[in-house]
Amino acid sequence: MINQRIDPFFRRLFIVVGLVVAVFLLYLMLPVIVPFVFAFVLAYLFNPLVRRLSKYLKRWVAIIIVYSTITFGMVMLLWWLIPTLWYQLQAAWEYLPKVLNWYNQVVREWFVNNSAIRLPRLESKEFSDTLLDYMQTNYKFSDASTLMSQVIASSMSFINNAGLIVLVPILTFYFLFNWDKRLHTWKMAIPATYCERVINIAQECDRALMAFIKGQLLVMVLLGAIYAVQLQLIGLELGLIIGMVAGIASFVPYLGFGIGFIAAIIACLFQFGLNWTYLSLVVGAFLVGQAAEGYILQPLLLGDKIGLSPLWVIFAVLAGASLLGFVGMLIALPVSAVLNVLFRHLYNYYQSTDFYKGRKQLVLFEKK
């Protein structure tokens, strides 16, 4: 019997083609995969609560209790928040004439008197005309049937996305229900030689990631409350919504402070004019918020959970934004927390190698 061997070139070619086809199929199935990924992340976040309750109750009962508690909390929050936000949004809409008036009387006049640039005068009616021209230019409907087809297509797309959103809680439930069994299956798939080391690294990544996420969420909530309370006490009508947005955006370093500070200054100018007392109070409110975040909230709630210097934090956020846009900015720090653990273990392994200790050289540097 002749022992036939596959040529290494064709074996590598087959592997490369298989990887390319797999990546292409994943790209095509991305709209289907995203709800599963989102559900897995939610299951990872809710699993500690479910695990604690499952010590006293059946696991499916614990999952339902967690679901019900979170749903009730969100309903109560929205019950209080929606009327307040609606009032704030109405106040923001009423600022539009003031914005246009400030532009015409301050900005436009300054350019007219101090430069050769002639900015156009803006009126509220011009915004409506501009919006109408944009709709007519970009959405040309030749007849009623075309309009109906566009409406139906948009409706079907909305129904599809809504269906995927409804699917996420169901997928999360099944992820949570079989979480321990799935982890055991993955554990048994690890080669026995590396099992203990891989599990230790995974547990360390889990501790760093969960500590960072819990601490960061508390920082966001407390920082948003600090900003909102201060701006409301100052008398800024949009203080609540600006403080909430600043708190939520603080998940990305320096973004929450930047957005909140600029929005608060602009709102203060439109509401109180060039009043240095109110401007100073707004600036002081954000300085207090930054001091509370840097010296109280982060040291107590976050500590050194990531282990990265401020330079690396800024680099991680910018790199995430460059690769994946806004989503990349959101996941930059959690991913950095995991990569920092992996790099630390890799560096420790490198220090234990014979090459690092000088006992062995790479073939490239050996003398012949």
GROMACS .gro file of C-alpha atoms in nm:
model
  368
    1MET     CA    1   0.000   0.000   0.000
    2ILE     CA    2   0.141   0.336  -0.107
    3ASN     CA    3   0.150   0.602   0.165
    4GLN     CA    4   0.039   0.924  -0.004
    5ARG     CA    5   0.107   1.260   0.156
    6ILE     CA    6  -0.061   1.589   0.076
    7ASP     CA    7   0.175   1.850  -0.059
    8PRO     CA    8   0.238   2.121   0.211
    9PHE     CA    9   0.159   2.395  -0.040
   10PHE     CA   10  -0.191   2.260  -0.111
   11ARG     CA   11  -0.251   2.201   0.260
   12ARG     CA   12  -0.167   2.565   0.339
   13LEU     CA   13  -0.368   2.684   0.040
   14PHE     CA   14  -0.669   2.486   0.162
   15ILE     CA   15  -0.636   2.635   0.513
   16VAL     CA   16  -0.609   2.992   0.377
   17VAL     CA   17  -0.909   2.945   0.146
   18GLY     CA   18  -1.108   2.795   0.433
   19LEU     CA   19  -1.027   3.093   0.658
   20VAL     CA   20  -1.120   3.343   0.385
   21VAL     CA   21  -1.452   3.166   0.321
   22ALA     CA   22  -1.526   3.153   0.696
   23VAL     CA   23  -1.455   3.526   0.740
   24PHE     CA   24  -1.670   3.608   0.438
   25LEU     CA   25  -1.960   3.400   0.573
   26LEU     CA   26  -1.927   3.570   0.911
   27TYR     CA   27  -1.943   3.908   0.736
   28LEU     CA   28  -2.260   3.805   0.552
   29MET     CA   29  -2.418   3.679   0.875
   30LEU     CA   30  -2.314   3.985   1.079
   31PRO     CA   31  -2.674   4.112   1.126
   32VAL     CA   32  -2.764   3.772   1.272
   33ILE     CA   33  -2.448   3.737   1.483
   34VAL     CA   34  -2.474   4.081   1.648
   35PRO     CA   35  -2.782   3.993   1.864
   36PHE     CA   36  -2.604   3.677   1.983
   37VAL     CA   37  -2.293   3.876   2.076
   38PHE     CA   38  -2.500   4.140   2.253
   39ALA     CA   39  -2.697   3.870   2.439
   40PHE     CA   40  -2.372   3.697   2.544
   41VAL     CA   41  -2.237   4.025   2.685
   42LEU     CA   42  -2.559   4.082   2.882
   43ALA     CA   43  -2.549   3.726   3.011
   44TYR     CA   44  -2.190   3.779   3.123
   45LEU     CA   45  -2.293   4.094   3.312
   46PHE     CA   46  -2.604   3.941   3.474
   47ASN     CA   47  -2.450   3.604   3.558
   48PRO     CA   48  -2.304   3.710   3.898
   49LEU     CA   49  -2.652   3.814   4.020
   50VAL     CA   50  -2.811   3.497   3.886
   51ARG     CA   51  -2.537   3.283   4.044
   52ARG     CA   52  -2.598   3.435   4.388
   53LEU     CA   53  -2.974   3.387   4.368
   54SER     CA   54  -2.941   3.035   4.229
   55LYS     CA   55  -2.789   2.925   4.561
   56TYR     CA   56  -3.135   2.960   4.715
   57LEU     CA   57  -3.365   2.918   4.413
   58LYS     CA   58  -3.378   2.726   4.091
   59ARG     CA   59  -3.170   2.889   3.821
   60TRP     CA   60  -3.462   2.967   3.590
   61VAL     CA   61  -3.646   3.134   3.881
   62ALA     CA   62  -3.336   3.339   3.962
   63ILE     CA   63  -3.313   3.453   3.598
   64ILE     CA   64  -3.679   3.560   3.598
   65ILE     CA   65  -3.630   3.753   3.925
   66VAL     CA   66  -3.327   3.935   3.779
   67TYR     CA   67  -3.522   4.012   3.462
   68SER     CA   68  -3.822   4.139   3.659
   69THR     CA   69  -3.610   4.355   3.891
   70ILE     CA   70  -3.422   4.519   3.604
   71THR     CA   71  -3.744   4.575   3.407
   72PHE     CA   72  -3.920   4.728   3.709
   73GLY     CA   73  -3.623   4.956   3.778
   74MET     CA   74  -3.613   5.075   3.417
   75VAL     CA   75  -3.989   5.139   3.412
   76MET     CA   76  -3.974   5.342   3.732
   77LEU     CA   77  -3.673   5.537   3.605
   78LEU     CA   78  -3.848   5.617   3.275
   79TRP     CA   79  -4.170   5.703   3.464
   80TRP     CA   80  -3.980   5.977   3.645
   81LEU     CA   81  -3.740   6.066   3.367
   82ILE     CA   82  -3.958   6.100   3.055
   83PRO     CA   83  -4.174   6.394   3.176
   84THR     CA   84  -3.866   6.577   3.301
   85LEU     CA   85  -3.674   6.514   2.980
   86TRP     CA   86  -3.975   6.620   2.773
   87TYR     CA   87  -3.983   6.952   2.954
   88GLN     CA   88  -3.608   6.991   2.904
   89LEU     CA   89  -3.635   6.911   2.532
   90GLN     CA   90  -3.915   7.164   2.492
   91ALA     CA   91  -3.697   7.423   2.661
   92ALA     CA   92  -3.411   7.331   2.425
   93TRP     CA   93  -3.640   7.372   2.123
   94GLU     CA   94  -3.749   7.713   2.247
   95TYR     CA   95  -3.384   7.817   2.247
   96LEU     CA   96  -3.368   7.793   1.865
   97PRO     CA   97  -3.484   8.153   1.806
   98LYS     CA   98  -3.239   8.271   2.072
   99VAL     CA   99  -2.959   8.080   1.898
  100LEU     CA  100  -3.044   8.236   1.562
  101ASN     CA  101  -3.071   8.581   1.719
  102TRP     CA  102  -2.733   8.540   1.891
  103TYR     CA  103  -2.578   8.428   1.561
  104ASN     CA  104  -2.724   8.721   1.368
  105GLN     CA  105  -2.646   8.992   1.623
  106VAL     CA  106  -2.314   8.872   1.765
  107VAL     CA  107  -2.134   8.628   1.537
  108ARG     CA  108  -2.248   8.768   1.202
  109GLU     CA  109  -2.199   9.130   1.307
  110TRP     CA  110  -1.847   9.057   1.432
  111PHE     CA  111  -1.747   8.903   1.099
  112VAL     CA  112  -1.906   9.192   0.909
  113ASN     CA  113  -1.719   9.455   1.113
  114ASN     CA  114  -1.382   9.279   1.143
  115SER     CA  115  -1.332   9.074   0.827
  116ALA     CA  116  -1.420   9.046   0.460
  117ILE     CA  117  -1.631   8.735   0.524
  118ARG     CA  118  -2.003   8.795   0.477
  119LEU     CA  119  -2.205   8.532   0.660
  120PRO     CA  120  -2.572   8.489   0.558
  121ARG     CA  121  -2.846   8.602   0.790
  122LEU     CA  122  -3.044   8.311   0.928
  123GLU     CA  123  -3.414   8.303   1.011
  124SER     CA  124  -3.639   8.027   1.141
  125LYS     CA  125  -3.823   8.010   0.809
  126GLU     CA  126  -3.497   7.942   0.627
  127PHE     CA  127  -3.446   7.625   0.827
  128SER     CA  128  -3.786   7.495   0.715
  129ASP     CA  129  -3.710   7.587   0.352
  130THR     CA  130  -3.368   7.421   0.371
  131LEU     CA  131  -3.519   7.102   0.514
  132LEU     CA  132  -3.785   7.097   0.241
  133ASP     CA  133  -3.523   7.147  -0.033
  134TYR     CA  134  -3.314   6.866   0.111
  135MET     CA  135  -3.610   6.627   0.112
  136GLN     CA  136  -3.700   6.718  -0.244
  137THR     CA  137  -3.341   6.677  -0.364
  138ASN     CA  138  -3.255   6.351  -0.193
  139TYR     CA  139  -3.594   6.180  -0.178
  140LYS     CA  140  -3.759   6.218  -0.517
  141PHE     CA  141  -4.088   6.031  -0.530
  142SER     CA  142  -4.214   6.013  -0.889
  143ASP     CA  143  -4.557   5.880  -0.792
  144ALA     CA  144  -4.759   5.745  -0.503
  145SER     CA  145  -4.650   5.385  -0.566
  146THR     CA  146  -4.285   5.477  -0.523
  147LEU     CA  147  -4.366   5.655  -0.199
  148MET     CA  148  -4.560   5.355  -0.071
  149SER     CA  149  -4.279   5.116  -0.164
  150GLN     CA  150  -4.031   5.332   0.026
  151VAL     CA  151  -4.261   5.342   0.329
  152ILE     CA  152  -4.315   4.965   0.319
  153ALA     CA  153  -3.940   4.897   0.286
  154SER     CA  154  -3.867   5.123   0.581
  155SER     CA  155  -4.143   4.957   0.783
  156MET     CA  156  -4.010   4.608   0.708
  157SER     CA  157  -3.659   4.716   0.808
  158PHE     CA  158  -3.797   4.856   1.136
  159ILE     CA  159  -3.993   4.537   1.204
  160ASN     CA  160  -3.683   4.328   1.136
  161ASN     CA  161  -3.467   4.533   1.372
  162ALA     CA  162  -3.741   4.532   1.636
  163GLY     CA  163  -3.760   4.154   1.605
  164LEU     CA  164  -3.386   4.126   1.666
  165ILE     CA  165  -3.418   4.354   1.970
  166VAL     CA  166  -3.696   4.135   2.110
  167LEU     CA  167  -3.477   3.830   2.040
  168VAL     CA  168  -3.193   3.956   2.262
  169PRO     CA  169  -3.367   3.892   2.600
  170ILE     CA  170  -3.462   3.542   2.486
  171LEU     CA  171  -3.106   3.464   2.379
  172THR     CA  172  -2.977   3.611   2.705
  173PHE     CA  173  -3.207   3.381   2.901
  174TYR     CA  174  -3.071   3.070   2.726
  175PHE     CA  175  -2.712   3.187   2.766
  176LEU     CA  176  -2.772   3.235   3.139
  177PHE     CA  177  -2.960   2.908   3.182
  178ASN     CA  178  -2.677   2.696   3.037
  179TRP     CA  179  -2.389   2.920   3.144
  180ASP     CA  180  -2.211   2.676   3.377
  181LYS     CA  181  -2.256   2.381   3.142
  182ARG     CA  182  -2.118   2.585   2.851
  183LEU     CA  183  -1.815   2.695   3.056
  184HIS     CA  184  -1.749   2.333   3.152
  185THR     CA  185  -1.761   2.232   2.784
  186TRP     CA  186  -1.510   2.501   2.693
  187LYS     CA  187  -1.289   2.398   2.985
  188MET     CA  188  -1.285   2.033   2.871
  189ALA     CA  189  -1.182   2.146   2.520
  190ILE     CA  190  -0.856   2.299   2.651
  191PRO     CA  191  -0.552   2.068   2.626
  192ALA     CA  192  -0.469   1.923   2.968
  193THR     CA  193  -0.112   2.059   2.959
  194TYR     CA  194  -0.232   2.419   2.937
  195CYS     CA  195  -0.568   2.388   3.117
  196GLU     CA  196  -0.463   2.524   3.456
  197ARG     CA  197  -0.268   2.817   3.311
  198VAL     CA  198  -0.547   2.915   3.068
  199ILE     CA  199  -0.809   2.900   3.345
  200ASN     CA  200  -0.598   3.119   3.575
  201ILE     CA  201  -0.549   3.377   3.301
  202ALA     CA  202  -0.921   3.370   3.214
  203GLN     CA  203  -1.019   3.416   3.580
  204GLU     CA  204  -0.779   3.709   3.615
  205CYS     CA  205  -0.923   3.870   3.300
  206ASP     CA  206  -1.273   3.814   3.436
  207ARG     CA  207  -1.191   3.979   3.769
  208ALA     CA  208  -1.029   4.280   3.601
  209LEU     CA  209  -1.312   4.320   3.351
  210MET     CA  210  -1.597   4.287   3.601
  211ALA     CA  211  -1.430   4.520   3.852
  212PHE     CA  212  -1.380   4.781   3.582
  213ILE     CA  213  -1.735   4.756   3.445
  214LYS     CA  214  -1.900   4.776   3.789
  215GLY     CA  215  -1.678   5.064   3.898
  216GLN     CA  216  -1.723   5.254   3.572
  217LEU     CA  217  -2.103   5.225   3.582
  218LEU     CA  218  -2.108   5.363   3.937
  219VAL     CA  219  -1.875   5.647   3.832
  220MET     CA  220  -2.106   5.732   3.539
  221VAL     CA  221  -2.419   5.741   3.758
  222LEU     CA  222  -2.262   5.941   4.042
  223LEU     CA  223  -2.080   6.181   3.812
  224GLY     CA  224  -2.396   6.246   3.610
  225ALA     CA  225  -2.583   6.315   3.935
  226ILE     CA  226  -2.310   6.556   4.052
  227TYR     CA  227  -2.320   6.751   3.725
  228ALA     CA  228  -2.701   6.755   3.704
  229VAL     CA  229  -2.758   6.865   4.066
  230GLN     CA  230  -2.504   7.146   4.041
  231LEU     CA  231  -2.640   7.277   3.709
  232GLN     CA  232  -2.998   7.262   3.838
  233LEU     CA  233  -2.901   7.452   4.154
  234ILE     CA  234  -2.734   7.717   3.936
  235GLY     CA  235  -3.068   7.756   3.757
  236LEU     CA  236  -2.972   7.620   3.416
  237GLU     CA  237  -3.295   7.498   3.255
  238LEU     CA  238  -3.115   7.225   3.058
  239GLY     CA  239  -2.903   7.124   3.357
  240LEU     CA  240  -3.060   6.781   3.405
  241ILE     CA  241  -3.020   6.660   3.047
  242ILE     CA  242  -2.668   6.806   3.016
  243GLY     CA  243  -2.560   6.640   3.341
  244MET     CA  244  -2.704   6.304   3.236
  245VAL     CA  245  -2.536   6.316   2.896
  246ALA     CA  246  -2.205   6.415   3.056
  247GLY     CA  247  -2.230   6.126   3.302
  248ILE     CA  248  -2.312   5.870   3.033
  249ALA     CA  249  -2.041   6.000   2.799
  250SER     CA  250  -1.783   5.976   3.079
  251PHE     CA  251  -1.756   5.605   2.992
  252VAL     CA  252  -1.511   5.735   2.730
  253PRO     CA  253  -1.233   5.927   2.912
  254TYR     CA  254  -1.252   6.305   2.874
  255LEU     CA  255  -1.551   6.284   2.637
  256GLY     CA  256  -1.816   6.339   2.905
  257PHE     CA  257  -1.638   6.642   3.048
  258GLY     CA  258  -1.587   6.794   2.701
  259ILE     CA  259  -1.945   6.746   2.582
  260GLY     CA  260  -2.101   6.855   2.910
  261PHE     CA  261  -1.878   7.160   2.954
  262ILE     CA  262  -1.933   7.294   2.600
  263ALA     CA  263  -2.309   7.228   2.613
  264ALA     CA  264  -2.343   7.392   2.955
  265ILE     CA  265  -2.148   7.703   2.849
  266ILE     CA  266  -2.358   7.744   2.533
  267ALA     CA  267  -2.684   7.692   2.727
  268CYS     CA  268  -2.568   7.943   2.989
  269LEU     CA  269  -2.490   8.203   2.723
  270PHE     CA  270  -2.832   8.164   2.563
  271GLN     CA  271  -3.020   8.170   2.895
  272PHE     CA  272  -2.829   8.436   3.093
  273GLY     CA  273  -2.630   8.612   2.822
  274LEU     CA  274  -2.270   8.714   2.887
  275ASN     CA  275  -2.314   8.699   3.263
  276TRP     CA  276  -1.976   8.627   3.419
  277THR     CA  277  -2.128   8.516   3.749
  278TYR     CA  278  -2.329   8.234   3.593
  279LEU     CA  279  -2.044   8.143   3.359
  280SER     CA  280  -1.811   8.116   3.657
  281LEU     CA  281  -2.062   7.898   3.840
  282VAL     CA  282  -2.088   7.662   3.541
  283VAL     CA  283  -1.710   7.640   3.511
  284GLY     CA  284  -1.685   7.579   3.886
  285ALA     CA  285  -1.948   7.303   3.865
  286PHE     CA  286  -1.743   7.111   3.609
  287LEU     CA  287  -1.421   7.169   3.801
  288VAL     CA  288  -1.592   7.021   4.108
  289GLY     CA  289  -1.711   6.728   3.897
  290GLN     CA  290  -1.362   6.666   3.759
  291ALA     CA  291  -1.210   6.687   4.107
  292ALA     CA  292  -1.469   6.445   4.244
  293GLU     CA  293  -1.407   6.205   3.956
  294GLY     CA  294  -1.028   6.220   3.974
  295TYR     CA  295  -0.975   6.225   4.350
  296ILE     CA  296  -1.278   6.045   4.496
  297LEU     CA  297  -1.486   5.837   4.251
  298GLN     CA  298  -1.215   5.676   4.040
  299PRO     CA  299  -0.974   5.598   4.327
  300LEU     CA  300  -1.252   5.448   4.541
  301LEU     CA  301  -1.460   5.272   4.274
  302LEU     CA  302  -1.207   5.198   4.001
  303GLY     CA  303  -0.866   5.216   4.159
  304ASP     CA  304  -0.609   5.063   3.925
  305LYS     CA  305  -0.839   4.811   3.760
  306ILE     CA  306  -0.688   4.859   3.412
  307GLY     CA  307  -0.329   4.926   3.511
  308LEU     CA  308  -0.271   5.167   3.220
  309SER     CA  309  -0.116   5.510   3.233
  310PRO     CA  310  -0.320   5.810   3.107
  311LEU     CA  311  -0.114   5.811   2.785
  312TRP     CA  312  -0.209   5.449   2.711
  313VAL     CA  313  -0.573   5.522   2.800
  314ILE     CA  314  -0.584   5.805   2.544
  315PHE     CA  315  -0.407   5.586   2.288
  316ALA     CA  316  -0.655   5.300   2.346
  317VAL     CA  317  -0.956   5.530   2.300
  318LEU     CA  318  -0.815   5.687   1.983
  319ALA     CA  319  -0.715   5.346   1.843
  320GLY     CA  320  -1.064   5.209   1.914
  321ALA     CA  321  -1.225   5.509   1.746
  322SER     CA  322  -0.999   5.469   1.443
  323LEU     CA  323  -1.076   5.097   1.404
  324LEU     CA  324  -1.445   5.072   1.495
  325GLY     CA  325  -1.571   5.429   1.529
  326PHE     CA  326  -1.796   5.510   1.824
  327VAL     CA  327  -1.834   5.143   1.919
  328GLY     CA  328  -1.455   5.119   1.931
  329MET     CA  329  -1.443   5.410   2.175
  330LEU     CA  330  -1.693   5.234   2.402
  331ILE     CA  331  -1.511   4.901   2.413
  332ALA     CA  332  -1.157   5.042   2.409
  333LEU     CA  333  -1.103   5.039   2.785
  334PRO     CA  334  -1.264   4.698   2.863
  335VAL     CA  335  -1.061   4.541   2.582
  336SER     CA  336  -0.750   4.718   2.711
  337ALA     CA  337  -0.813   4.571   3.057
  338VAL     CA  338  -0.812   4.220   2.911
  339LEU     CA  339  -0.513   4.285   2.683
  340ASN     CA  340  -0.319   4.426   2.977
  341VAL     CA  341  -0.365   4.098   3.170
  342LEU     CA  342  -0.263   3.892   2.865
  343PHE     CA  343   0.041   4.110   2.798
  344ARG     CA  344   0.152   4.086   3.160
  345HIS     CA  345   0.146   3.705   3.145
  346LEU     CA  346   0.322   3.709   2.809
  347TYR     CA  347   0.592   3.938   2.947
  348ASN     CA  348   0.642   3.713   3.252
  349TYR     CA  349   0.679   3.413   3.022
  350TYR     CA  350   0.928   3.604   2.809
  351GLN     CA  351   1.139   3.680   3.116
  352SER     CA  352   1.152   3.308   3.198
  353THR     CA  353   1.281   3.206   2.855
  354ASP     CA  354   1.643   3.106   2.786
  355PHE     CA  355   1.666   3.376   2.519
  356TYR     CA  356   1.592   3.650   2.777
  357LYS     CA  357   1.840   3.503   3.026
  358GLY     CA  358   2.113   3.488   2.760
  359ARG     CA  359   2.144   3.109   2.750
  360LYS     CA  360   2.027   3.081   2.392
  361GLN     CA  361   2.027   3.296   2.082
  362LEU     CA  362   1.796   3.309   1.787
  363VAL     CA  363   1.927   3.139   1.474
  364LEU     CA  364   1.942   3.478   1.305
  365PHE     CA  365   2.206   3.601   1.553
  366GLU     CA  366   2.409   3.283   1.600
  367LYS     CA  367   2.765   3.285   1.467
  368LYS     CA  368   2.834   3.028   1.198
   0.00000   0.00000   0.00000
